[in-house]
Coordinates of C-alpha atoms in Angstrom, one line a residue:
X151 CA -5.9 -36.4 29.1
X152 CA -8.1 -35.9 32.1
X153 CA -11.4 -37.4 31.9
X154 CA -14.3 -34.6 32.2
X155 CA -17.0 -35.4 34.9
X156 CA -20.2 -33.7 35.7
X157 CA -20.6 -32.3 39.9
X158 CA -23.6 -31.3 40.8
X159 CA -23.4 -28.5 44.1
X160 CA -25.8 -28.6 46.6
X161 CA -25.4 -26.5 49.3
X162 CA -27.0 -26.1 52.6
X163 CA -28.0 -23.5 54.0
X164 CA -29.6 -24.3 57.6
X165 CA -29.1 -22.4 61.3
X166 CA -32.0 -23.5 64.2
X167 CA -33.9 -21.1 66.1
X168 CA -31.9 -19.5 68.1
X169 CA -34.7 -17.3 69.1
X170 CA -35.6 -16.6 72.7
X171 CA -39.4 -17.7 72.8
X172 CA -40.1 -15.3 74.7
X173 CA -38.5 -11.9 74.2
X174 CA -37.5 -13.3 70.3
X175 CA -34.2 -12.0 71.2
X176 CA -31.1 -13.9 69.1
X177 CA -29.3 -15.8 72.0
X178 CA -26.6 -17.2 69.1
X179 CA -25.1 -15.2 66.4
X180 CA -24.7 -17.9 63.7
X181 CA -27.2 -16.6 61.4
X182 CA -25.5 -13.2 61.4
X183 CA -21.6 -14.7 61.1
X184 CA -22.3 -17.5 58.7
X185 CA -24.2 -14.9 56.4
X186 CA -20.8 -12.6 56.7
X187 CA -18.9 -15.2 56.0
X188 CA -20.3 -18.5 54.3
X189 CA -23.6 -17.2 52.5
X190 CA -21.9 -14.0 51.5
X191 CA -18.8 -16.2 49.5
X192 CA -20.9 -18.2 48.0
X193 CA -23.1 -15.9 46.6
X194 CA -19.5 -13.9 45.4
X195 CA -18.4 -17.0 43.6
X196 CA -21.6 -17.7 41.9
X197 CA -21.5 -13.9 40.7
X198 CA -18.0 -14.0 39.3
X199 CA -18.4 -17.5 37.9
X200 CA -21.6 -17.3 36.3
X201 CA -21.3 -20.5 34.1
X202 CA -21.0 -22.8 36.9
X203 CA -24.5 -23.6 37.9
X204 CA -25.1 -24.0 41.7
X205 CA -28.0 -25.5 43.7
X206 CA -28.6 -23.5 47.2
X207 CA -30.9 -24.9 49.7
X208 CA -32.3 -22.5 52.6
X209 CA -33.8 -24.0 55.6
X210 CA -37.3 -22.0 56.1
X211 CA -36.3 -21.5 60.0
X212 CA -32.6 -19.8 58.8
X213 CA -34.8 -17.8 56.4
X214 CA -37.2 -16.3 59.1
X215 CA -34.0 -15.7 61.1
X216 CA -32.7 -13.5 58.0
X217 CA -35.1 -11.7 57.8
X218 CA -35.7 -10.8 61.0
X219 CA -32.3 -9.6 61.3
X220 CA -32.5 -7.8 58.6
X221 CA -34.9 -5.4 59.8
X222 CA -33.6 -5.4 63.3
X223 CA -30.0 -6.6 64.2
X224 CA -30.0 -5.3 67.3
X225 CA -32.2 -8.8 68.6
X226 CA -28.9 -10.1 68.1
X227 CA -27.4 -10.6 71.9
X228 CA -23.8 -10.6 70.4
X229 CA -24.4 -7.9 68.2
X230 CA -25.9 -5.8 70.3
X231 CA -23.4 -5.9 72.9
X232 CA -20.4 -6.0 70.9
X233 CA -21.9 -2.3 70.0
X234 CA -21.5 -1.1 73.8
X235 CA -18.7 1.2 74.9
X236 CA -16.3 -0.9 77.1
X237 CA -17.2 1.3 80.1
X238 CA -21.0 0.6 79.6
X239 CA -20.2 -2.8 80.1
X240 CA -21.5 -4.8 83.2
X241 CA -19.5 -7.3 85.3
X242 CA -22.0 -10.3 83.5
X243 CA -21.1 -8.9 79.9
X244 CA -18.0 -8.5 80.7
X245 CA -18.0 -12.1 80.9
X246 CA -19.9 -13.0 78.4
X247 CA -17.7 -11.2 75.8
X248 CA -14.6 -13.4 77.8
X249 CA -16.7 -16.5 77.2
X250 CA -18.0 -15.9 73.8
X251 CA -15.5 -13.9 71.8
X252 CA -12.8 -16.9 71.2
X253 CA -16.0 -18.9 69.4
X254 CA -13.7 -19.3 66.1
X255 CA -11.3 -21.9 65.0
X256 CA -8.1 -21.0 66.8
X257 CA -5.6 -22.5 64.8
X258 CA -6.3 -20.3 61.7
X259 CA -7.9 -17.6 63.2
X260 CA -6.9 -16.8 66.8
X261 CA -2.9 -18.4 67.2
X262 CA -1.6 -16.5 63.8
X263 CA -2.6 -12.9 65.3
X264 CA -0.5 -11.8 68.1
X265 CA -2.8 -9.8 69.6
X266 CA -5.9 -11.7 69.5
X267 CA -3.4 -15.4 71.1
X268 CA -2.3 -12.5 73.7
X269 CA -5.6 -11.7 74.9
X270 CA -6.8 -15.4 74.6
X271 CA -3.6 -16.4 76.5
X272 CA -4.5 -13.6 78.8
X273 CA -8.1 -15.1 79.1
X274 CA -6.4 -18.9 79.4
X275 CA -7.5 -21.7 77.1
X276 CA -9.6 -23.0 79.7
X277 CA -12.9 -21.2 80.3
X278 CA -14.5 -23.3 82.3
X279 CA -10.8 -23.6 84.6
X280 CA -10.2 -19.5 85.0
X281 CA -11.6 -17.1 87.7
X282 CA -13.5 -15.1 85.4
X283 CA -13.3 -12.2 88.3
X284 CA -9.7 -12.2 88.0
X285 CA -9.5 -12.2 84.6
X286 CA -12.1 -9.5 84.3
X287 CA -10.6 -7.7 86.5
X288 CA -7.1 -7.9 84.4
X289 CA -8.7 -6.7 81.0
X290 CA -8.9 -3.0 80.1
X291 CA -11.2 -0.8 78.5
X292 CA -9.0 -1.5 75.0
X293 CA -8.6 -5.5 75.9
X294 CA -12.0 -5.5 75.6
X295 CA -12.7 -3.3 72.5
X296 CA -9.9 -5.3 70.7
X297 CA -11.6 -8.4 71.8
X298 CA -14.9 -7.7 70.0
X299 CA -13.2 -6.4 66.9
X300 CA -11.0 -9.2 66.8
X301 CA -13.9 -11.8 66.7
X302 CA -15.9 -9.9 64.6
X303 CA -13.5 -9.4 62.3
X304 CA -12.2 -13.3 62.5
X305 CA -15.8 -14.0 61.3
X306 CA -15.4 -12.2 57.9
X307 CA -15.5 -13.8 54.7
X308 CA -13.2 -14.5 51.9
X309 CA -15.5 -11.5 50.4
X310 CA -14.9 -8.9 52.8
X311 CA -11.6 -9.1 53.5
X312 CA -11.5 -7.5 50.1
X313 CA -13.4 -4.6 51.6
X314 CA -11.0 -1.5 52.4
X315 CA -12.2 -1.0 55.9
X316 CA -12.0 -4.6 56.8
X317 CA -8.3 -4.6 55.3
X318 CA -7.1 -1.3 57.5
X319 CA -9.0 -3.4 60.6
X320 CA -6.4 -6.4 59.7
X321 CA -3.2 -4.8 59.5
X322 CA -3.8 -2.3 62.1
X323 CA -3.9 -5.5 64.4
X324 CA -5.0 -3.8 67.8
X325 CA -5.9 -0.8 69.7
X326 CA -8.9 -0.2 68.0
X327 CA -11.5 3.1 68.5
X328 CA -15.3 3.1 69.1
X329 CA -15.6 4.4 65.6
X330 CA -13.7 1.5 63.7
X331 CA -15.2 -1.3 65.6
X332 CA -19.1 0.4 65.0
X333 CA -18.0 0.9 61.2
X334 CA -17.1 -2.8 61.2
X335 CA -20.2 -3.8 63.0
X336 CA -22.2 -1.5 60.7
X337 CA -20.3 -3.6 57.8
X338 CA -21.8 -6.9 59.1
X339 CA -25.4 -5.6 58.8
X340 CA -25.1 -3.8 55.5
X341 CA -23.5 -7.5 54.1
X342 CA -26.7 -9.6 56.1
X343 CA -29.3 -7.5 54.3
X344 CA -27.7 -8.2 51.3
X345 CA -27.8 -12.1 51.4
X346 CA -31.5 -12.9 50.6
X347 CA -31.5 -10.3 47.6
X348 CA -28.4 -11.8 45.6
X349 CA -29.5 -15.2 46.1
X350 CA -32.8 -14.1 44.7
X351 CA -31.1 -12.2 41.9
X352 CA -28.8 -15.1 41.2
X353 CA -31.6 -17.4 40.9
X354 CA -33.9 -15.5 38.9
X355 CA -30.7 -14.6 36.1
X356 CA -30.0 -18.6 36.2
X357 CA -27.0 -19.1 37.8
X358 CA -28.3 -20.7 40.5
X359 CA -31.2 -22.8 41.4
X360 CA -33.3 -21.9 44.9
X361 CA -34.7 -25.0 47.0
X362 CA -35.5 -25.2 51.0
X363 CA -36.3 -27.8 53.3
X364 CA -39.6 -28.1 55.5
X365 CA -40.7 -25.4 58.1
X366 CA -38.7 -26.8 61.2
X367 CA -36.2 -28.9 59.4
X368 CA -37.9 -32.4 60.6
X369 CA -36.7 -35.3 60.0
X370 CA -40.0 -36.3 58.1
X371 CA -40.1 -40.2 57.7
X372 CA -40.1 -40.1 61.8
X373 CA -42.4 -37.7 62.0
X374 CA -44.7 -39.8 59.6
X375 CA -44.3 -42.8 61.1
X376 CA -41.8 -43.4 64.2
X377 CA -41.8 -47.2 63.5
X378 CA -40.8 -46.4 59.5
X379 CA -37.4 -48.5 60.4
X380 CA -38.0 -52.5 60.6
X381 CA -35.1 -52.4 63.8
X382 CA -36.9 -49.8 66.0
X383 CA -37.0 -50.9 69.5
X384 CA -40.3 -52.9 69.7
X385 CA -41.0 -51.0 73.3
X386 CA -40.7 -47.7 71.9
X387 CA -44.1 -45.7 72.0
X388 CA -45.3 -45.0 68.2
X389 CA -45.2 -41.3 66.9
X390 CA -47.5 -40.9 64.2
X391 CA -48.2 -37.7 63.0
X392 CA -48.5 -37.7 59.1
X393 CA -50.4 -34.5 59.3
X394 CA -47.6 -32.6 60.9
X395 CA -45.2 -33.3 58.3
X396 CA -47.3 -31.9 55.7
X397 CA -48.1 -29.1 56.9
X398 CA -44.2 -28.9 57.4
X399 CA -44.1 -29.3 53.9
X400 CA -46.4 -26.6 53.1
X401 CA -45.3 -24.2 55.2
X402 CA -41.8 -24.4 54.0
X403 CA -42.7 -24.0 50.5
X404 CA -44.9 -20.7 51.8
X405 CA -42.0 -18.8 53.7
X406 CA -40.0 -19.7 50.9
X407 CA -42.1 -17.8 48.0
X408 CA -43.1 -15.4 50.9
X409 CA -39.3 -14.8 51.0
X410 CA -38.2 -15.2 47.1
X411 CA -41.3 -14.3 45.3
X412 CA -41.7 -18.4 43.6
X413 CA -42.0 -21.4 44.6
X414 CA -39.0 -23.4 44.3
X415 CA -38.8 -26.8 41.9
X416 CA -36.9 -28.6 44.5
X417 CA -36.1 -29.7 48.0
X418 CA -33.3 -31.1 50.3
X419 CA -35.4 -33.0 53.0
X420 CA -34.1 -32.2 56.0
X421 CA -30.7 -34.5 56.1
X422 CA -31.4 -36.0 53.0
X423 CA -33.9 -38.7 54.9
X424 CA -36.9 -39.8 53.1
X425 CA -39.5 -42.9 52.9
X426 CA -41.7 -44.1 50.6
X427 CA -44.2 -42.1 52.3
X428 CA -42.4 -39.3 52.7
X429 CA -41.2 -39.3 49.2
X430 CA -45.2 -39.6 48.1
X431 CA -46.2 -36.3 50.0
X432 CA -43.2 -34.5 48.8
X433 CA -44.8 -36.1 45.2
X434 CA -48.3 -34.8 46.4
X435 CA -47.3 -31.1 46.9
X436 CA -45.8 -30.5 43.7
X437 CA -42.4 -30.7 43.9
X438 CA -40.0 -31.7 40.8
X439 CA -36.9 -33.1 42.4
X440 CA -35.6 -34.3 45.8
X441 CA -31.8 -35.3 46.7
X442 CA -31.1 -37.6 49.4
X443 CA -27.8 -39.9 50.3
X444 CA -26.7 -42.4 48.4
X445 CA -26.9 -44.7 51.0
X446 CA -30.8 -44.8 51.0
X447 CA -30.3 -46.3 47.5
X448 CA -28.1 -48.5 48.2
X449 CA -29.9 -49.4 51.1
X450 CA -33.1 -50.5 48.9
X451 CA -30.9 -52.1 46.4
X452 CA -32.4 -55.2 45.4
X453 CA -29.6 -58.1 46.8
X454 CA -26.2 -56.8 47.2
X455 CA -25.5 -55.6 43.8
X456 CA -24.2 -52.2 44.2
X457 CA -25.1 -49.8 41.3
X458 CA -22.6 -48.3 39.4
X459 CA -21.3 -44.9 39.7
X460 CA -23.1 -44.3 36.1
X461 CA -26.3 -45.4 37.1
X462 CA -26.0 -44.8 40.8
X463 CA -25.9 -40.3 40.4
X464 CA -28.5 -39.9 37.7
X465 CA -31.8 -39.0 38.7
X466 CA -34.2 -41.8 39.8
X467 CA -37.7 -41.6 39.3
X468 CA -39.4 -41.9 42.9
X469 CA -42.8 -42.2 44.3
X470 CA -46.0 -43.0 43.3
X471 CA -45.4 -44.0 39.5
X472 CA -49.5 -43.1 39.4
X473 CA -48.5 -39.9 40.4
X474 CA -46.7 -36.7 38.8
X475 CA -42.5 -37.5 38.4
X476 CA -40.6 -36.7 40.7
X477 CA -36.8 -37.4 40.4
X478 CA -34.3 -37.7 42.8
X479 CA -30.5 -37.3 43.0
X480 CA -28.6 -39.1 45.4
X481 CA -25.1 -37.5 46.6
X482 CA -21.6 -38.9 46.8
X483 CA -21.2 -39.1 50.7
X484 CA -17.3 -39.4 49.7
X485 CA -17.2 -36.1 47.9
X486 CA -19.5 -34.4 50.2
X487 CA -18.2 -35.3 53.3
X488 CA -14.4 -35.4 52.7

């Protein structure tokens, strides 16, 4: 009989800014795609699975992002000119689209659809190779209608491939009007607003818990203290700046209840780094729990003497032992990264 285990699921949630400082236009559109695809799933999964408690972590910056977008998806560059009419498009668009549209895996998502390997074929493989005059000059009005379909649609979830208008996209396979590709684009901002509001409902009916990670995703025990490691490199100036990662700290925790309406019990420090004094502000603040790699603990293991697997993923009591508890669960780097 098979031996019953316990998993724990965290997952995270983070994009950078991909913001223009200065017009606050989206230069990247991997807030809007991974929230089609990824964030949307998950959140699908969760809802027809309710039993199977999940942990979601959202960075604070991929939060701003959403909502941003929310209000406005037109700040996103690819969104907004994946909306243009083909013969609306400039000569530098043109090329952008050529450049940016074949940003998927190709193996599973460009080579299996004739039409979409015919226009990358027609393209070439090599971007940076091709006379992008040429090939511009090569593509018609509907090479590049199907183009921006064709990635868009690549880009859809398990989720939405379920939706009727995505599944007529799919099998019609090319030569695509205005009107389908602005229903399919209209699809992708109907299913981005949706993302913060399920998670929120999800968490609030308990079947999943909501945590986030500081403002700017720091790596916080550097930003402490640069010299936290005993092998830094003894001519490398000190960064010091304790009061920067706690305001890091505070700030996340603010755009998060800003976003979800509470405060959440715990927090994935950006990639699962901590200190002692890292862990002690984290304790300071309020927070619950904190997860981090297993090979932190392992890595303050008294001698060599490994814990066991039984000991090793239960939650430690961290911090100041003066101070409120504060656990932490350390993941199974074999499990999450293979």
């Amino acid at each position: 009989m098979a031996k019953e285990i316990r998993v724990a699921l965290i997952w995270h949630m983070h994009q950078p800014d991909y913001r223009d400082p200065v017009t606050g236009v989206h230069l990247l559109p991997w807030v809007r795609l991974h929230s089609i695809r990824g964030y949307t799933d998950l959140a699908h999964i969760a809802e027809t699975y309710p039993h199977f408690h999940q942990t979601v972590n959202f960075s604070p910056v991929l939060l701003t992002q959403l909502c941003e977008l929310s209000v406005n998806l037109d700040r996103d560059h690819f969104y907004l000119l994946s909306k243009k009419p083909p013969e609306e498009l400039t000569e530098s668009e043109k090329d952008f689209l050529l450049r940016h549209c074949f940003l998927i895996n190709w193996d599973t998502h460009v080579r299996p659809h004739p039409r979409y390997h015919q226009l990358l074929m027609k393209r070439g493989t090599d971007v940076e190779g091709v006379d992008l005059e040429y090939v511009r000059a090569r593509f018609t009005r509907s090479d590049y209608r199907d183009l921006v379909v064709l990635f868009n649609l690549a880009w859809c979830g398990f989720t939405l491939r379920n939706e009727p208008v995505v599944q007529s996209l799919i099998q019609k396979e090319r030569g695509y009007t205005e009107e389908e590709k602005l229903t399919l684009l209209d699809l992708h901002s109907k299913t981005l607003k949706k993302v913060i509001g399920t998670h929120g409902t999800l968490a609030k009916d308990g079947i999943i818990e909501l945590t986030c990670t500081p403002e700017n995703h720091p790596i916080l025990p550097l930003l402490i203290d640069s010299h936290v490691r005993p092998d830094h490199h003894p001519d490398t100036p000190e960064f010091k700046h304790p009061e920067d990662a706690r305001r890091q700290l505070i700030r996340g925790l603010e755009i998060f209840e800003a976003v979800f309406g509470f405060r959440p019990r715990g927090m994935w420090p950006s990639e699962g780094s901590v200190s002692q004094d890292a862990v002690e502000m984290i304790q300071d603040i309020g927070l619950r729990w904190i997860a981090a790699d297993e090979a932190l603990l392992l890595e303050k293991s008294t001698g060599t003497k490994i814990p066991p697997n039984a000991t090793m993923f239960k939650p430690w009591l961290v911090g100041n032992p003066d101070g409120p508890p504060l656990h932490c669960c350390f993941r199974n780097r074999g499990l999450s990264d293979d």
